[in-house]
Short mmCIF file of C-alpha atoms in Angstrom, two decimals:
data_model
loop_
_atom_site.label_atom_id
_atom_site.label_comp_id
_atom_site.label_asym_id
_atom_site.label_seq_id
_atom_site.Cartn_x
_atom_site.Cartn_y
_atom_site.Cartn_z
CA MET Q 58 8.75 -6.88 16.45
CA LYS Q 59 12.38 -5.67 16.35
CA ARG Q 60 12.52 -6.27 12.59
CA LEU Q 61 9.32 -4.29 12.08
CA PHE Q 62 10.71 -1.41 14.12
CA LEU Q 63 13.99 -1.47 12.16
CA ILE Q 64 12.16 -1.38 8.80
CA PHE Q 65 9.99 1.49 10.04
CA CYS Q 66 13.04 3.48 11.15
CA LEU Q 67 14.72 2.96 7.78
CA LEU Q 68 11.63 4.17 5.93
CA VAL Q 69 11.23 7.23 8.14
CA SER Q 70 14.89 8.14 7.95
CA GLY Q 71 14.58 8.52 4.17
CA PHE Q 72 12.43 11.59 4.63
CA PHE Q 73 15.07 13.41 6.64
CA LEU Q 74 18.22 12.50 4.73
CA VAL Q 75 20.44 15.52 4.42
CA ALA Q 76 20.47 16.50 0.77
CA PRO Q 77 23.91 16.82 -0.78
CA GLY Q 78 25.31 20.34 -0.77
CA PRO Q 79 25.31 22.56 -3.83
CA VAL Q 80 27.33 21.19 -6.71
CA SER Q 81 30.45 23.26 -7.25
CA ALA Q 82 30.71 24.90 -10.64
CA GLY Q 83 34.02 25.07 -12.46
CA ASP Q 84 35.28 27.62 -14.96
CA ALA Q 85 33.55 25.85 -17.88
CA HIS Q 86 29.92 26.51 -18.72
CA THR Q 87 27.92 24.25 -16.40
CA VAL Q 88 24.59 22.77 -17.49
CA TYR Q 89 22.28 21.33 -14.85
CA VAL Q 90 19.68 18.88 -16.17
CA VAL Q 91 16.66 18.36 -13.89
CA LYS Q 92 14.21 15.58 -14.77
CA VAL Q 93 10.52 16.58 -14.54
CA ALA Q 94 8.56 13.39 -15.19
CA GLY Q 95 5.27 11.92 -13.97
CA ASP Q 96 2.27 13.56 -12.33
CA VAL Q 97 2.58 17.18 -11.27
CA ALA Q 98 1.96 16.79 -7.55
CA PRO Q 99 3.32 18.05 -4.22
CA GLY Q 100 6.03 15.36 -4.30
CA MET Q 101 7.33 16.70 -7.63
CA ALA Q 102 7.34 20.26 -6.28
CA ALA Q 103 9.34 19.18 -3.21
CA TYR Q 104 11.86 17.33 -5.39
CA LEU Q 105 12.31 20.32 -7.73
CA LYS Q 106 12.74 22.70 -4.80
CA ARG Q 107 15.56 20.56 -3.43
CA ALA Q 108 17.18 20.17 -6.85
CA LEU Q 109 17.02 23.89 -7.72
CA ASP Q 110 18.23 24.88 -4.24
CA ASP Q 111 21.29 22.65 -4.76
CA ILE Q 112 22.32 24.64 -7.84
CA PRO Q 113 24.77 27.34 -6.74
CA GLU Q 114 24.78 31.00 -7.67
CA ALA Q 115 27.54 31.12 -10.29
CA PRO Q 116 28.25 32.62 -13.74
CA HIS Q 117 28.22 30.64 -16.99
CA GLN Q 118 25.50 28.11 -16.22
CA THR Q 119 22.22 26.89 -17.70
CA ILE Q 120 19.35 24.99 -16.09
CA VAL Q 121 17.54 22.50 -18.33
CA LEU Q 122 14.21 21.02 -17.24
CA ASP Q 123 13.69 17.71 -19.04
CA LEU Q 124 9.88 17.56 -19.32
CA ASP Q 125 7.71 14.47 -19.70
CA THR Q 126 4.34 14.95 -18.00
CA PHE Q 127 0.60 14.87 -18.68
CA GLY Q 128 0.12 17.49 -15.92
CA GLY Q 129 -1.61 17.23 -12.57
CA ARG Q 130 -2.50 19.56 -9.71
CA VAL Q 131 -2.73 23.27 -10.45
CA ASP Q 132 -1.45 24.30 -7.00
CA SER Q 133 1.68 22.16 -7.42
CA ALA Q 134 2.25 23.54 -10.95
CA LEU Q 135 2.03 27.12 -9.68
CA MET Q 136 4.49 26.28 -6.90
CA ILE Q 137 6.91 24.87 -9.50
CA VAL Q 138 6.46 27.98 -11.68
CA ASP Q 139 7.49 30.15 -8.72
CA LEU Q 140 10.55 27.93 -8.14
CA ILE Q 141 11.59 28.25 -11.80
CA THR Q 142 11.08 32.01 -11.79
CA ALA Q 143 13.24 32.30 -8.67
CA ALA Q 144 15.94 30.20 -10.39
CA ASP Q 145 16.37 32.86 -13.11
CA SER Q 146 19.07 34.41 -10.93
CA LYS Q 147 21.14 31.23 -11.22
CA GLY Q 148 21.20 31.12 -15.01
CA LYS Q 149 19.08 30.75 -18.13
CA THR Q 150 16.29 28.18 -17.80
CA ILE Q 151 15.36 25.97 -20.76
CA ALA Q 152 12.37 23.65 -21.00
CA PHE Q 153 13.41 20.59 -23.02
CA VAL Q 154 10.29 18.60 -23.93
CA SER Q 155 11.56 15.04 -24.28
CA ARG Q 156 8.09 13.48 -24.72
CA LYS Q 157 5.16 15.68 -23.72
CA ALA Q 158 4.29 18.78 -21.69
CA ILE Q 159 0.50 18.70 -21.44
CA SER Q 160 -1.80 20.70 -19.14
CA ALA Q 161 0.19 21.74 -16.03
CA GLY Q 162 3.30 20.59 -17.91
CA ALA Q 163 2.72 23.35 -20.48
CA LEU Q 164 2.49 25.91 -17.69
CA ILE Q 165 5.84 24.69 -16.32
CA ALA Q 166 7.39 24.80 -19.81
CA LEU Q 167 6.35 28.42 -20.43
CA ALA Q 168 7.83 29.43 -17.07
CA CYS Q 169 11.30 28.74 -18.55
CA ASN Q 170 13.19 31.37 -20.53
CA GLU Q 171 13.35 29.19 -23.65
CA LEU Q 172 11.60 26.14 -25.06
CA VAL Q 173 13.19 23.32 -27.06
CA MET Q 174 11.44 20.13 -28.21
CA LYS Q 175 12.39 16.69 -29.44
CA PRO Q 176 10.90 15.42 -32.71
CA GLY Q 177 7.34 14.12 -32.32
CA THR Q 178 6.71 15.70 -28.92
CA THR Q 179 3.65 17.79 -27.95
CA ILE Q 180 2.80 20.72 -25.70
CA GLY Q 181 -0.44 22.52 -24.77
CA ASP Q 182 -4.05 21.89 -23.66
CA CYS Q 183 -4.09 23.37 -20.17
CA ALA Q 184 -7.83 23.75 -19.63
CA PRO Q 185 -8.84 23.20 -15.98
CA ILE Q 186 -11.04 20.12 -15.70
CA MET Q 187 -12.92 18.32 -12.96
CA VAL Q 188 -13.88 14.65 -13.03
CA GLY Q 189 -17.55 14.34 -12.14
CA SER Q 190 -20.30 11.74 -12.47
CA GLN Q 191 -20.49 12.43 -16.21
CA GLY Q 192 -16.72 12.12 -16.67
CA PRO Q 193 -14.19 14.95 -17.18
CA GLU Q 194 -15.81 18.39 -17.42
CA MET Q 195 -14.11 21.67 -18.34
CA LEU Q 196 -14.41 24.29 -15.60
CA GLY Q 197 -15.85 27.69 -16.39
CA GLU Q 198 -14.56 31.23 -16.74
CA LYS Q 199 -14.07 31.62 -12.99
CA PHE Q 200 -11.36 28.98 -13.13
CA GLN Q 201 -9.98 29.84 -16.56
CA SER Q 202 -9.45 33.55 -15.92
CA PRO Q 203 -6.64 33.34 -13.30
CA LEU Q 204 -4.89 30.58 -15.26
CA ARG Q 205 -5.15 32.59 -18.47
CA ALA Q 206 -3.64 35.58 -16.68
CA LYS Q 207 -0.76 33.40 -15.48
CA PHE Q 208 -0.09 32.11 -19.01
CA ARG Q 209 -0.22 35.67 -20.35
CA ALA Q 210 2.25 36.90 -17.72
CA LEU Q 211 4.70 34.05 -18.41
CA ALA Q 212 4.41 34.57 -22.17
CA LYS Q 213 5.10 38.29 -21.80
CA LYS Q 214 8.09 37.61 -19.52
CA ASN Q 215 9.73 35.01 -21.78
CA GLY Q 216 8.73 36.32 -25.22
CA TYR Q 217 6.09 33.79 -26.27
CA PRO Q 218 2.96 34.81 -28.23
CA GLU Q 219 0.50 35.92 -25.55
CA ALA Q 220 -2.76 35.22 -27.39
CA LEU Q 221 -1.61 31.72 -28.32
CA ALA Q 222 -0.50 31.02 -24.76
CA GLU Q 223 -3.94 32.05 -23.48
CA SER Q 224 -5.63 29.79 -26.04
CA MET Q 225 -4.05 26.77 -24.31
CA VAL Q 226 -6.44 27.47 -21.42
CA THR Q 227 -9.68 28.74 -23.01
CA ALA Q 228 -11.55 26.92 -25.77
CA ASP Q 229 -13.76 29.96 -26.50
CA MET Q 230 -10.86 31.94 -27.97
CA GLU Q 231 -10.38 32.23 -31.73
CA VAL Q 232 -6.82 33.29 -32.59
CA PHE Q 233 -5.67 34.72 -35.93
CA ARG Q 234 -2.21 35.08 -37.45
CA VAL Q 235 -2.21 38.60 -38.92
CA VAL Q 236 0.45 39.77 -41.39
CA THR Q 237 0.71 43.50 -42.10
CA LYS Q 238 2.06 45.43 -45.12
CA ASP Q 239 5.29 46.27 -43.32
CA GLY Q 240 6.02 42.54 -42.88
CA GLY Q 241 4.99 42.30 -39.24
CA THR Q 242 3.34 39.11 -37.99
CA PHE Q 243 0.97 39.23 -35.01
CA TYR Q 244 -1.25 36.77 -33.17
CA MET Q 245 -4.50 38.17 -31.82
CA ASP Q 246 -7.86 36.85 -30.75
CA ALA Q 247 -11.07 37.62 -32.61
CA LEU Q 248 -12.11 40.29 -30.12
CA GLU Q 249 -8.83 42.20 -30.55
CA TYR Q 250 -9.17 42.01 -34.31
CA GLU Q 251 -12.71 43.34 -34.25
CA GLU Q 252 -11.60 46.31 -32.11
CA MET Q 253 -9.00 47.40 -34.71
CA ASP Q 254 -9.85 50.65 -36.47
CA GLU Q 255 -10.20 50.88 -40.24
CA ALA Q 256 -6.67 52.20 -40.75
CA GLN Q 257 -5.20 49.27 -38.90
CA LYS Q 258 -7.34 46.77 -40.77
CA SER Q 259 -6.38 48.31 -44.09
CA ALA Q 260 -2.74 47.56 -43.26
CA VAL Q 261 -3.50 43.83 -42.90
CA VAL Q 262 -2.23 41.75 -45.80
CA SER Q 263 -3.48 38.36 -44.61
CA LYS Q 264 -5.44 36.90 -41.75
CA LYS Q 265 -5.38 33.17 -40.99
CA THR Q 266 -7.15 31.29 -38.23
CA VAL Q 267 -4.57 29.47 -36.11
CA VAL Q 268 -6.83 28.33 -33.26
CA ALA Q 269 -10.48 27.81 -34.08
CA LYS Q 270 -13.18 28.60 -31.54
CA GLY Q 271 -13.99 25.57 -29.43
CA GLU Q 272 -10.45 24.18 -29.62
CA LEU Q 273 -7.52 24.29 -27.23
CA LEU Q 274 -4.07 24.97 -28.60
CA THR Q 275 -1.94 21.82 -28.64
CA MET Q 276 1.22 21.83 -30.75
CA ASP Q 277 3.75 19.32 -31.96
CA ASP Q 278 7.40 20.31 -32.23
CA ILE Q 279 7.06 21.66 -35.78
CA GLU Q 280 3.97 23.76 -34.99
CA ALA Q 281 5.53 25.06 -31.78
CA ARG Q 282 8.55 26.29 -33.72
CA ASP Q 283 6.42 27.82 -36.47
CA LEU Q 284 4.23 29.65 -33.93
CA GLY Q 285 7.15 31.15 -32.05
CA PHE Q 286 7.30 28.94 -28.97
CA SER Q 287 10.07 26.43 -29.61
CA GLN Q 288 13.59 27.61 -30.42
CA MET Q 289 14.54 24.41 -32.25
CA THR Q 290 13.86 20.71 -32.68
CA VAL Q 291 16.73 18.48 -31.55
CA SER Q 292 17.17 14.89 -30.44
CA SER Q 293 19.10 15.42 -27.20
CA VAL Q 294 20.32 17.97 -24.71
CA LYS Q 295 23.86 17.68 -26.09
CA GLU Q 296 22.62 18.45 -29.60
CA MET Q 297 20.70 21.43 -28.24
CA LEU Q 298 23.78 22.80 -26.46
CA ALA Q 299 25.90 22.37 -29.58
CA ALA Q 300 23.32 24.25 -31.65
CA MET Q 301 23.42 27.06 -29.08
CA GLY Q 302 27.20 27.25 -29.35
CA ILE Q 303 27.79 25.96 -25.82
CA ASP Q 304 30.66 23.52 -26.41
CA ASP Q 305 32.91 23.59 -23.34
CA THR Q 306 30.32 22.27 -20.88
CA ASP Q 307 30.06 20.28 -17.69
CA ILE Q 308 26.67 18.52 -17.71
CA VAL Q 309 25.37 17.75 -14.21
CA VAL Q 310 22.25 15.59 -14.00
CA MET Q 311 20.28 16.30 -10.81
CA GLU Q 312 19.04 12.85 -9.80
CA GLN Q 313 15.96 12.21 -7.74
CA GLN Q 314 16.90 10.71 -4.38
CA TRP Q 315 15.30 7.44 -3.34
CA SER Q 316 13.58 9.18 -0.43
CA GLU Q 317 12.01 11.69 -2.85
CA GLY Q 318 10.80 8.82 -5.03
CA LEU Q 319 9.34 7.21 -1.91
CA MET Q 320 7.60 10.47 -1.03
CA ARG Q 321 6.00 10.73 -4.45
CA TRP Q 322 4.85 7.11 -4.26
CA LEU Q 323 3.43 7.54 -0.76
CA GLY Q 324 1.64 10.67 -1.96
CA THR Q 325 -0.45 8.53 -4.30
CA LEU Q 326 -1.23 6.19 -1.38
CA ALA Q 327 -2.16 8.95 1.10
CA PRO Q 328 -5.92 8.15 1.16
CA LEU Q 329 -5.17 4.43 1.60
CA LEU Q 330 -2.68 5.09 4.43
CA MET Q 331 -5.29 7.26 6.12
CA LEU Q 332 -8.00 4.59 5.76
CA ILE Q 333 -5.84 1.72 7.04
CA GLY Q 334 -4.43 3.82 9.89
CA LEU Q 335 -7.83 4.92 11.18
CA GLY Q 336 -9.35 1.45 10.83
CA ALA Q 337 -6.43 -0.19 12.62
CA LEU Q 338 -6.49 2.32 15.50
CA TYR Q 339 -10.24 1.90 15.98
CA THR Q 340 -9.81 -1.88 16.00
CA GLU Q 341 -7.06 -1.52 18.63
CA ILE Q 342 -9.25 0.68 20.85
CA LYS Q 343 -12.08 -1.85 20.73
CA SER Q 344 -9.88 -4.91 21.38
CA PRO Q 345 -8.04 -5.72 24.64
CA GLY Q 346 -4.31 -5.10 25.05
CA PHE Q 347 -2.01 -3.62 22.42
CA GLY Q 348 -1.06 -5.63 19.35
CA VAL Q 349 -0.73 -5.73 15.59
CA PRO Q 350 -3.65 -3.35 14.75
CA GLY Q 351 -2.15 -0.63 16.94
CA ILE Q 352 1.30 -1.02 15.37
CA VAL Q 353 -0.13 -0.98 11.84
CA GLY Q 354 -2.25 2.08 12.63
CA ILE Q 355 0.67 4.05 14.07
CA ILE Q 356 2.95 3.18 11.13
CA CYS Q 357 0.35 4.11 8.48
CA LEU Q 358 -0.60 7.41 10.10
CA ALA Q 359 3.05 8.27 10.79
CA LEU Q 360 3.89 7.69 7.12
CA PHE Q 361 0.89 9.79 6.07
CA PHE Q 362 1.76 12.81 8.21
CA MET Q 363 5.51 12.60 7.57
CA ASN Q 364 4.93 12.42 3.82
CA GLN Q 365 2.62 15.44 3.89
CA TYR Q 366 5.17 17.28 6.04
CA ALA Q 367 8.04 16.36 3.70
CA VAL Q 368 6.24 17.69 0.60
CA GLY Q 369 5.35 20.95 2.38
CA LEU Q 370 1.59 20.47 2.80
CA ALA Q 371 1.53 19.88 6.55
CA ASP Q 372 3.42 21.01 9.64
CA TYR Q 373 3.23 20.33 13.36
CA THR Q 374 -0.15 22.04 13.64
CA GLU Q 375 -1.99 19.29 11.76
CA LEU Q 376 -0.30 16.59 13.85
CA LEU Q 377 -1.19 18.36 17.10
CA ILE Q 378 -4.84 18.71 16.00
CA PHE Q 379 -4.90 14.98 15.18
CA LEU Q 380 -3.41 14.05 18.59
CA LEU Q 381 -5.93 16.33 20.31
CA GLY Q 382 -8.69 14.46 18.48
CA LEU Q 383 -7.32 11.10 19.68
CA VAL Q 384 -7.15 12.38 23.27
CA LEU Q 385 -10.76 13.60 23.15
CA ILE Q 386 -11.99 10.30 21.73
CA GLY Q 387 -9.95 8.44 24.38
CA ILE Q 388 -11.61 10.51 27.13
CA GLU Q 389 -15.03 9.80 25.63
CA THR Q 390 -14.28 6.07 25.36
CA PHE Q 391 -12.58 5.35 28.66
CA VAL Q 392 -13.72 8.10 31.02
CA LEU Q 393 -17.12 9.47 30.05
CA PRO Q 394 -20.21 7.29 29.48
CA GLY Q 395 -21.88 7.19 26.07
CA PHE Q 396 -20.77 9.31 23.14
CA GLY Q 397 -21.18 13.06 23.49
CA ILE Q 398 -19.43 16.37 23.04
CA ALA Q 399 -15.89 15.08 23.64
CA GLY Q 400 -16.30 12.27 21.10
CA ILE Q 401 -17.83 14.55 18.46
CA ALA Q 402 -15.14 17.18 19.00
CA GLY Q 403 -12.45 14.50 18.72
CA ALA Q 404 -13.86 13.20 15.43
CA VAL Q 405 -14.04 16.76 14.04
CA CYS Q 406 -10.40 17.41 15.06
CA ILE Q 407 -9.23 14.24 13.29
CA ILE Q 408 -11.15 15.09 10.11
CA VAL Q 409 -9.85 18.69 10.12
CA SER Q 410 -6.25 17.53 10.64
CA PHE Q 411 -6.43 15.19 7.64
CA VAL Q 412 -8.05 17.81 5.38
CA LEU Q 413 -5.44 20.44 6.27
CA ALA Q 414 -2.61 17.92 5.82
CA MET Q 415 -3.72 17.29 2.22
CA GLN Q 416 -3.62 20.93 1.11
CA GLY Q 417 -1.22 23.85 1.38
CA PHE Q 418 -3.81 26.36 2.66
CA VAL Q 419 -6.35 26.66 5.46
CA LEU Q 420 -9.23 28.37 3.65
CA PRO Q 421 -9.56 28.73 -0.15
CA ASP Q 422 -8.30 31.96 -1.71
CA PRO Q 423 -11.08 33.60 -3.80
CA ASP Q 424 -8.45 34.50 -6.42
CA MET Q 425 -7.57 30.80 -6.79
CA PRO Q 426 -10.96 29.11 -7.27
CA TRP Q 427 -9.43 25.66 -7.82
CA GLN Q 428 -8.56 25.66 -4.12
CA THR Q 429 -12.26 25.37 -3.30
CA ASP Q 430 -12.56 22.29 -5.49
CA LEU Q 431 -9.42 20.84 -3.95
CA MET Q 432 -10.75 21.41 -0.44
CA VAL Q 433 -14.12 19.84 -1.28
CA ASN Q 434 -12.36 16.86 -2.83
CA ASN Q 435 -10.16 16.50 0.26
CA VAL Q 436 -13.18 16.62 2.60
CA ILE Q 437 -14.93 13.94 0.54
CA GLN Q 438 -11.82 11.75 0.57
CA VAL Q 439 -11.35 12.13 4.32
CA LEU Q 440 -15.02 11.48 5.17
CA GLY Q 441 -15.01 8.47 2.84
CA ALA Q 442 -11.87 7.13 4.52
CA VAL Q 443 -13.32 7.66 8.01
CA VAL Q 444 -16.62 5.89 7.19
CA THR Q 445 -14.88 3.06 5.32
CA ALA Q 446 -12.34 2.61 8.14
CA PHE Q 447 -15.14 2.44 10.72
CA LEU Q 448 -17.10 -0.17 8.74
CA ALA Q 449 -13.96 -2.20 8.01
CA ALA Q 450 -13.02 -2.17 11.71
CA LEU Q 451 -16.50 -3.34 12.70
CA PHE Q 452 -16.22 -6.17 10.17
CA LEU Q 453 -12.84 -7.22 11.60
CA LEU Q 454 -14.11 -7.11 15.18
CA ARG Q 455 -17.29 -9.01 14.38
CA PHE Q 456 -16.18 -11.64 11.88
CA VAL Q 457 -12.40 -11.85 11.54
CA LEU Q 458 -10.84 -11.55 15.00
CA PRO Q 459 -13.20 -14.07 16.69
CA ARG Q 460 -12.14 -16.69 14.10
CA LEU Q 461 -8.39 -16.18 14.53
CA SER Q 462 -8.37 -18.93 17.16
CA ALA Q 463 -9.00 -21.41 14.35
CA VAL Q 464 -5.74 -20.54 12.58
CA VAL Q 465 -3.54 -19.16 15.38
CA SER Q 466 -2.04 -21.67 17.82
CA GLY Q 467 -3.12 -21.49 21.48
CA PRO Q 468 -3.11 -22.21 24.32
CA TYR Q 469 -6.82 -21.43 24.74
CA LEU Q 470 -9.31 -22.24 27.51
CA SER Q 471 -11.59 -25.09 26.48
CA ALA Q 472 -13.98 -25.06 29.43
CA THR Q 473 -17.34 -23.26 29.15
CA LEU Q 474 -20.12 -22.27 31.55
CA SER Q 475 -22.82 -24.03 29.56
CA GLU Q 476 -23.62 -26.42 32.46
CA ALA Q 477 -23.19 -23.86 35.23
CA ARG Q 478 -26.20 -22.88 37.36
CA ALA Q 479 -26.64 -20.01 39.76
CA ASP Q 480 -29.10 -20.32 42.62
CA ALA Q 481 -29.86 -17.53 45.09
CA THR Q 482 -30.64 -19.97 47.87
CA ALA Q 483 -27.29 -21.68 47.57
CA ASN Q 484 -25.37 -18.41 47.33
CA THR Q 485 -27.21 -16.28 49.90
CA GLY Q 486 -29.10 -18.60 52.15
CA ALA Q 487 -32.46 -16.91 51.40
CA GLY Q 488 -35.29 -18.83 49.78
CA VAL Q 489 -38.99 -18.96 48.94
CA GLY Q 490 -41.20 -18.14 51.96
CA ASP Q 491 -38.62 -16.11 53.86
CA ARG Q 492 -40.16 -12.94 55.28
CA GLY Q 493 -38.76 -9.52 56.03
CA THR Q 494 -39.24 -5.81 55.36
CA ALA Q 495 -38.36 -3.52 52.45
CA ALA Q 496 -35.15 -1.79 53.51
CA THR Q 497 -35.56 0.67 50.62
CA SER Q 498 -38.34 1.68 48.28
CA LEU Q 499 -38.90 -1.07 45.70
CA ARG Q 500 -39.37 0.59 42.29
CA PRO Q 501 -39.50 -2.37 41.48
CA ALA Q 502 -35.91 -3.23 42.48
CA GLY Q 503 -34.40 -2.46 45.85
CA LYS Q 504 -33.23 -4.07 49.07
CA MET Q 505 -34.96 -6.35 51.60
CA LYS Q 506 -33.93 -6.99 55.20
CA ILE Q 507 -34.32 -10.44 56.79
CA GLY Q 508 -33.07 -10.28 60.33
CA PRO Q 509 -29.62 -8.71 60.26
CA GLU Q 510 -29.01 -9.60 56.55
CA MET Q 511 -29.65 -7.39 53.51
CA TYR Q 512 -30.63 -8.81 50.08
CA ASP Q 513 -31.09 -7.35 46.61
CA VAL Q 514 -34.63 -8.10 45.48
CA VAL Q 515 -37.16 -7.22 42.79
CA THR Q 516 -40.95 -7.19 42.69
CA GLU Q 517 -43.13 -8.36 39.78
CA GLY Q 518 -43.95 -4.78 38.83
CA GLU Q 519 -45.53 -3.38 41.97
CA PHE Q 520 -44.01 -0.40 43.74
CA LEU Q 521 -43.61 -0.80 47.52
CA ASP Q 522 -42.63 1.80 50.10
CA LYS Q 523 -39.77 1.41 52.52
CA GLY Q 524 -40.77 -0.60 55.61
CA THR Q 525 -43.45 -2.62 53.81
CA PRO Q 526 -43.56 -6.28 55.00
CA VAL Q 527 -42.53 -8.52 52.06
CA VAL Q 528 -42.10 -12.22 51.40
CA ILE Q 529 -39.92 -14.07 48.87
CA ILE Q 530 -42.26 -15.72 46.39
CA ALA Q 531 -39.74 -17.04 43.82
CA VAL Q 532 -36.05 -17.56 43.10
CA ARG Q 533 -35.21 -17.10 39.41
CA GLY Q 534 -31.59 -17.91 38.83
CA ASN Q 535 -29.76 -15.49 41.07
CA VAL Q 536 -32.71 -13.10 41.48
CA LEU Q 537 -34.97 -12.96 44.56
CA VAL Q 538 -38.59 -12.04 43.65
CA VAL Q 539 -40.71 -10.60 46.45
CA SER Q 540 -44.29 -9.46 46.99
CA ARG Q 541 -46.22 -7.62 49.72
CA GLU Q 542 -46.87 -9.94 52.68
CA THR Q 543 -50.58 -10.33 53.25
CA THR Q 544 -51.99 -10.99 56.70
CA GLN Q 545 -54.16 -14.12 56.99
#
């Protein structure tokens, strides 16, 4: 038990390690390299917030985000975009695509002031999708519109082609490269081109389709440079800095702490932690004493809530709602008979606490329609975990725990009551033929008085009023059966 507690304390302490203070910058140009790899999720956003906060406000510095991601959650990507935008005050931000920046990764890349790619890398394809019964499905205009606006704003801010940036989100766009007589090169969608007046169209020298309708813009390093996104193609950060003329540099790599890696790993296990925790606690409530199921349940749920708190999705409110739910269910189980309002309210509180702990908002924002999908997905996950935990606990209580005596050493009681017999005559002294009066109404059970003694009795279905003369007609186990006494 002590070892288990020690391991638990070590795990929990990782979430509250004090991050190292800001790295001091010298007189030389300082370059901070921040790795952005894996799924875009709340754990990644929490790690990047810590890393960017650790970079001091100082002159002559550059922040490089080393990107290698297939994307992930839109809400986490938008949070990261805000963090990068806020970091502009600390120096120029550069997205260095070391392998891929797909979907939400492309959004993060365009949030940086400049883009640089390694040979053979790719960027693009940020259409919002939802995995349904028919597989991945692209979401409609309601979802694409706010994302397209975000891409357009980032492109305008950092000097990327706006129409091409929007075409990473929407497959219905057809984008042309238009060259005019004065040597200007523009990228515009088909609608913009059609709205040009005759004078403007007459100035067009060539028009070439860059993104066909029905396609999403995805570029390799050569295409990204040709289309005005990537500044250059280089093999490493050092080569990039040399090409930019930044020679006298201190390169500081912002490493992910082990606790942050643990957070990101636990984030993928959140539904499983929730399922095991609920199942273990229910098993503990239904079994006598306090043992392993209770310890496992507390550890799993503690890890779940602390992880959600550490990545910024939950606070004390969700934990208090969960504890309130446990208290209500405890009152229903141990104080009130049956299962009524308190039990239902407790179950609702627990479900609400889990749903809120898995998202960074209470109710979906109409301007961010993906929040509705996220909330629905969270509700389904939580309800699935609750039902599965309940069924798993019932299985343990019915089939597993009763058989533990076969594999766990005793001592156990070996005696049984298979040969025991209970007889009312032996235990009470009353027997067949004894007469008395009904001390209460028999409906059909009640009490009978024989002399000064009172006995619990039952009739064979007849209802008798208080004071009716009765006689014991049978003794069945420990039950006295009576009938109305008839006069001869």
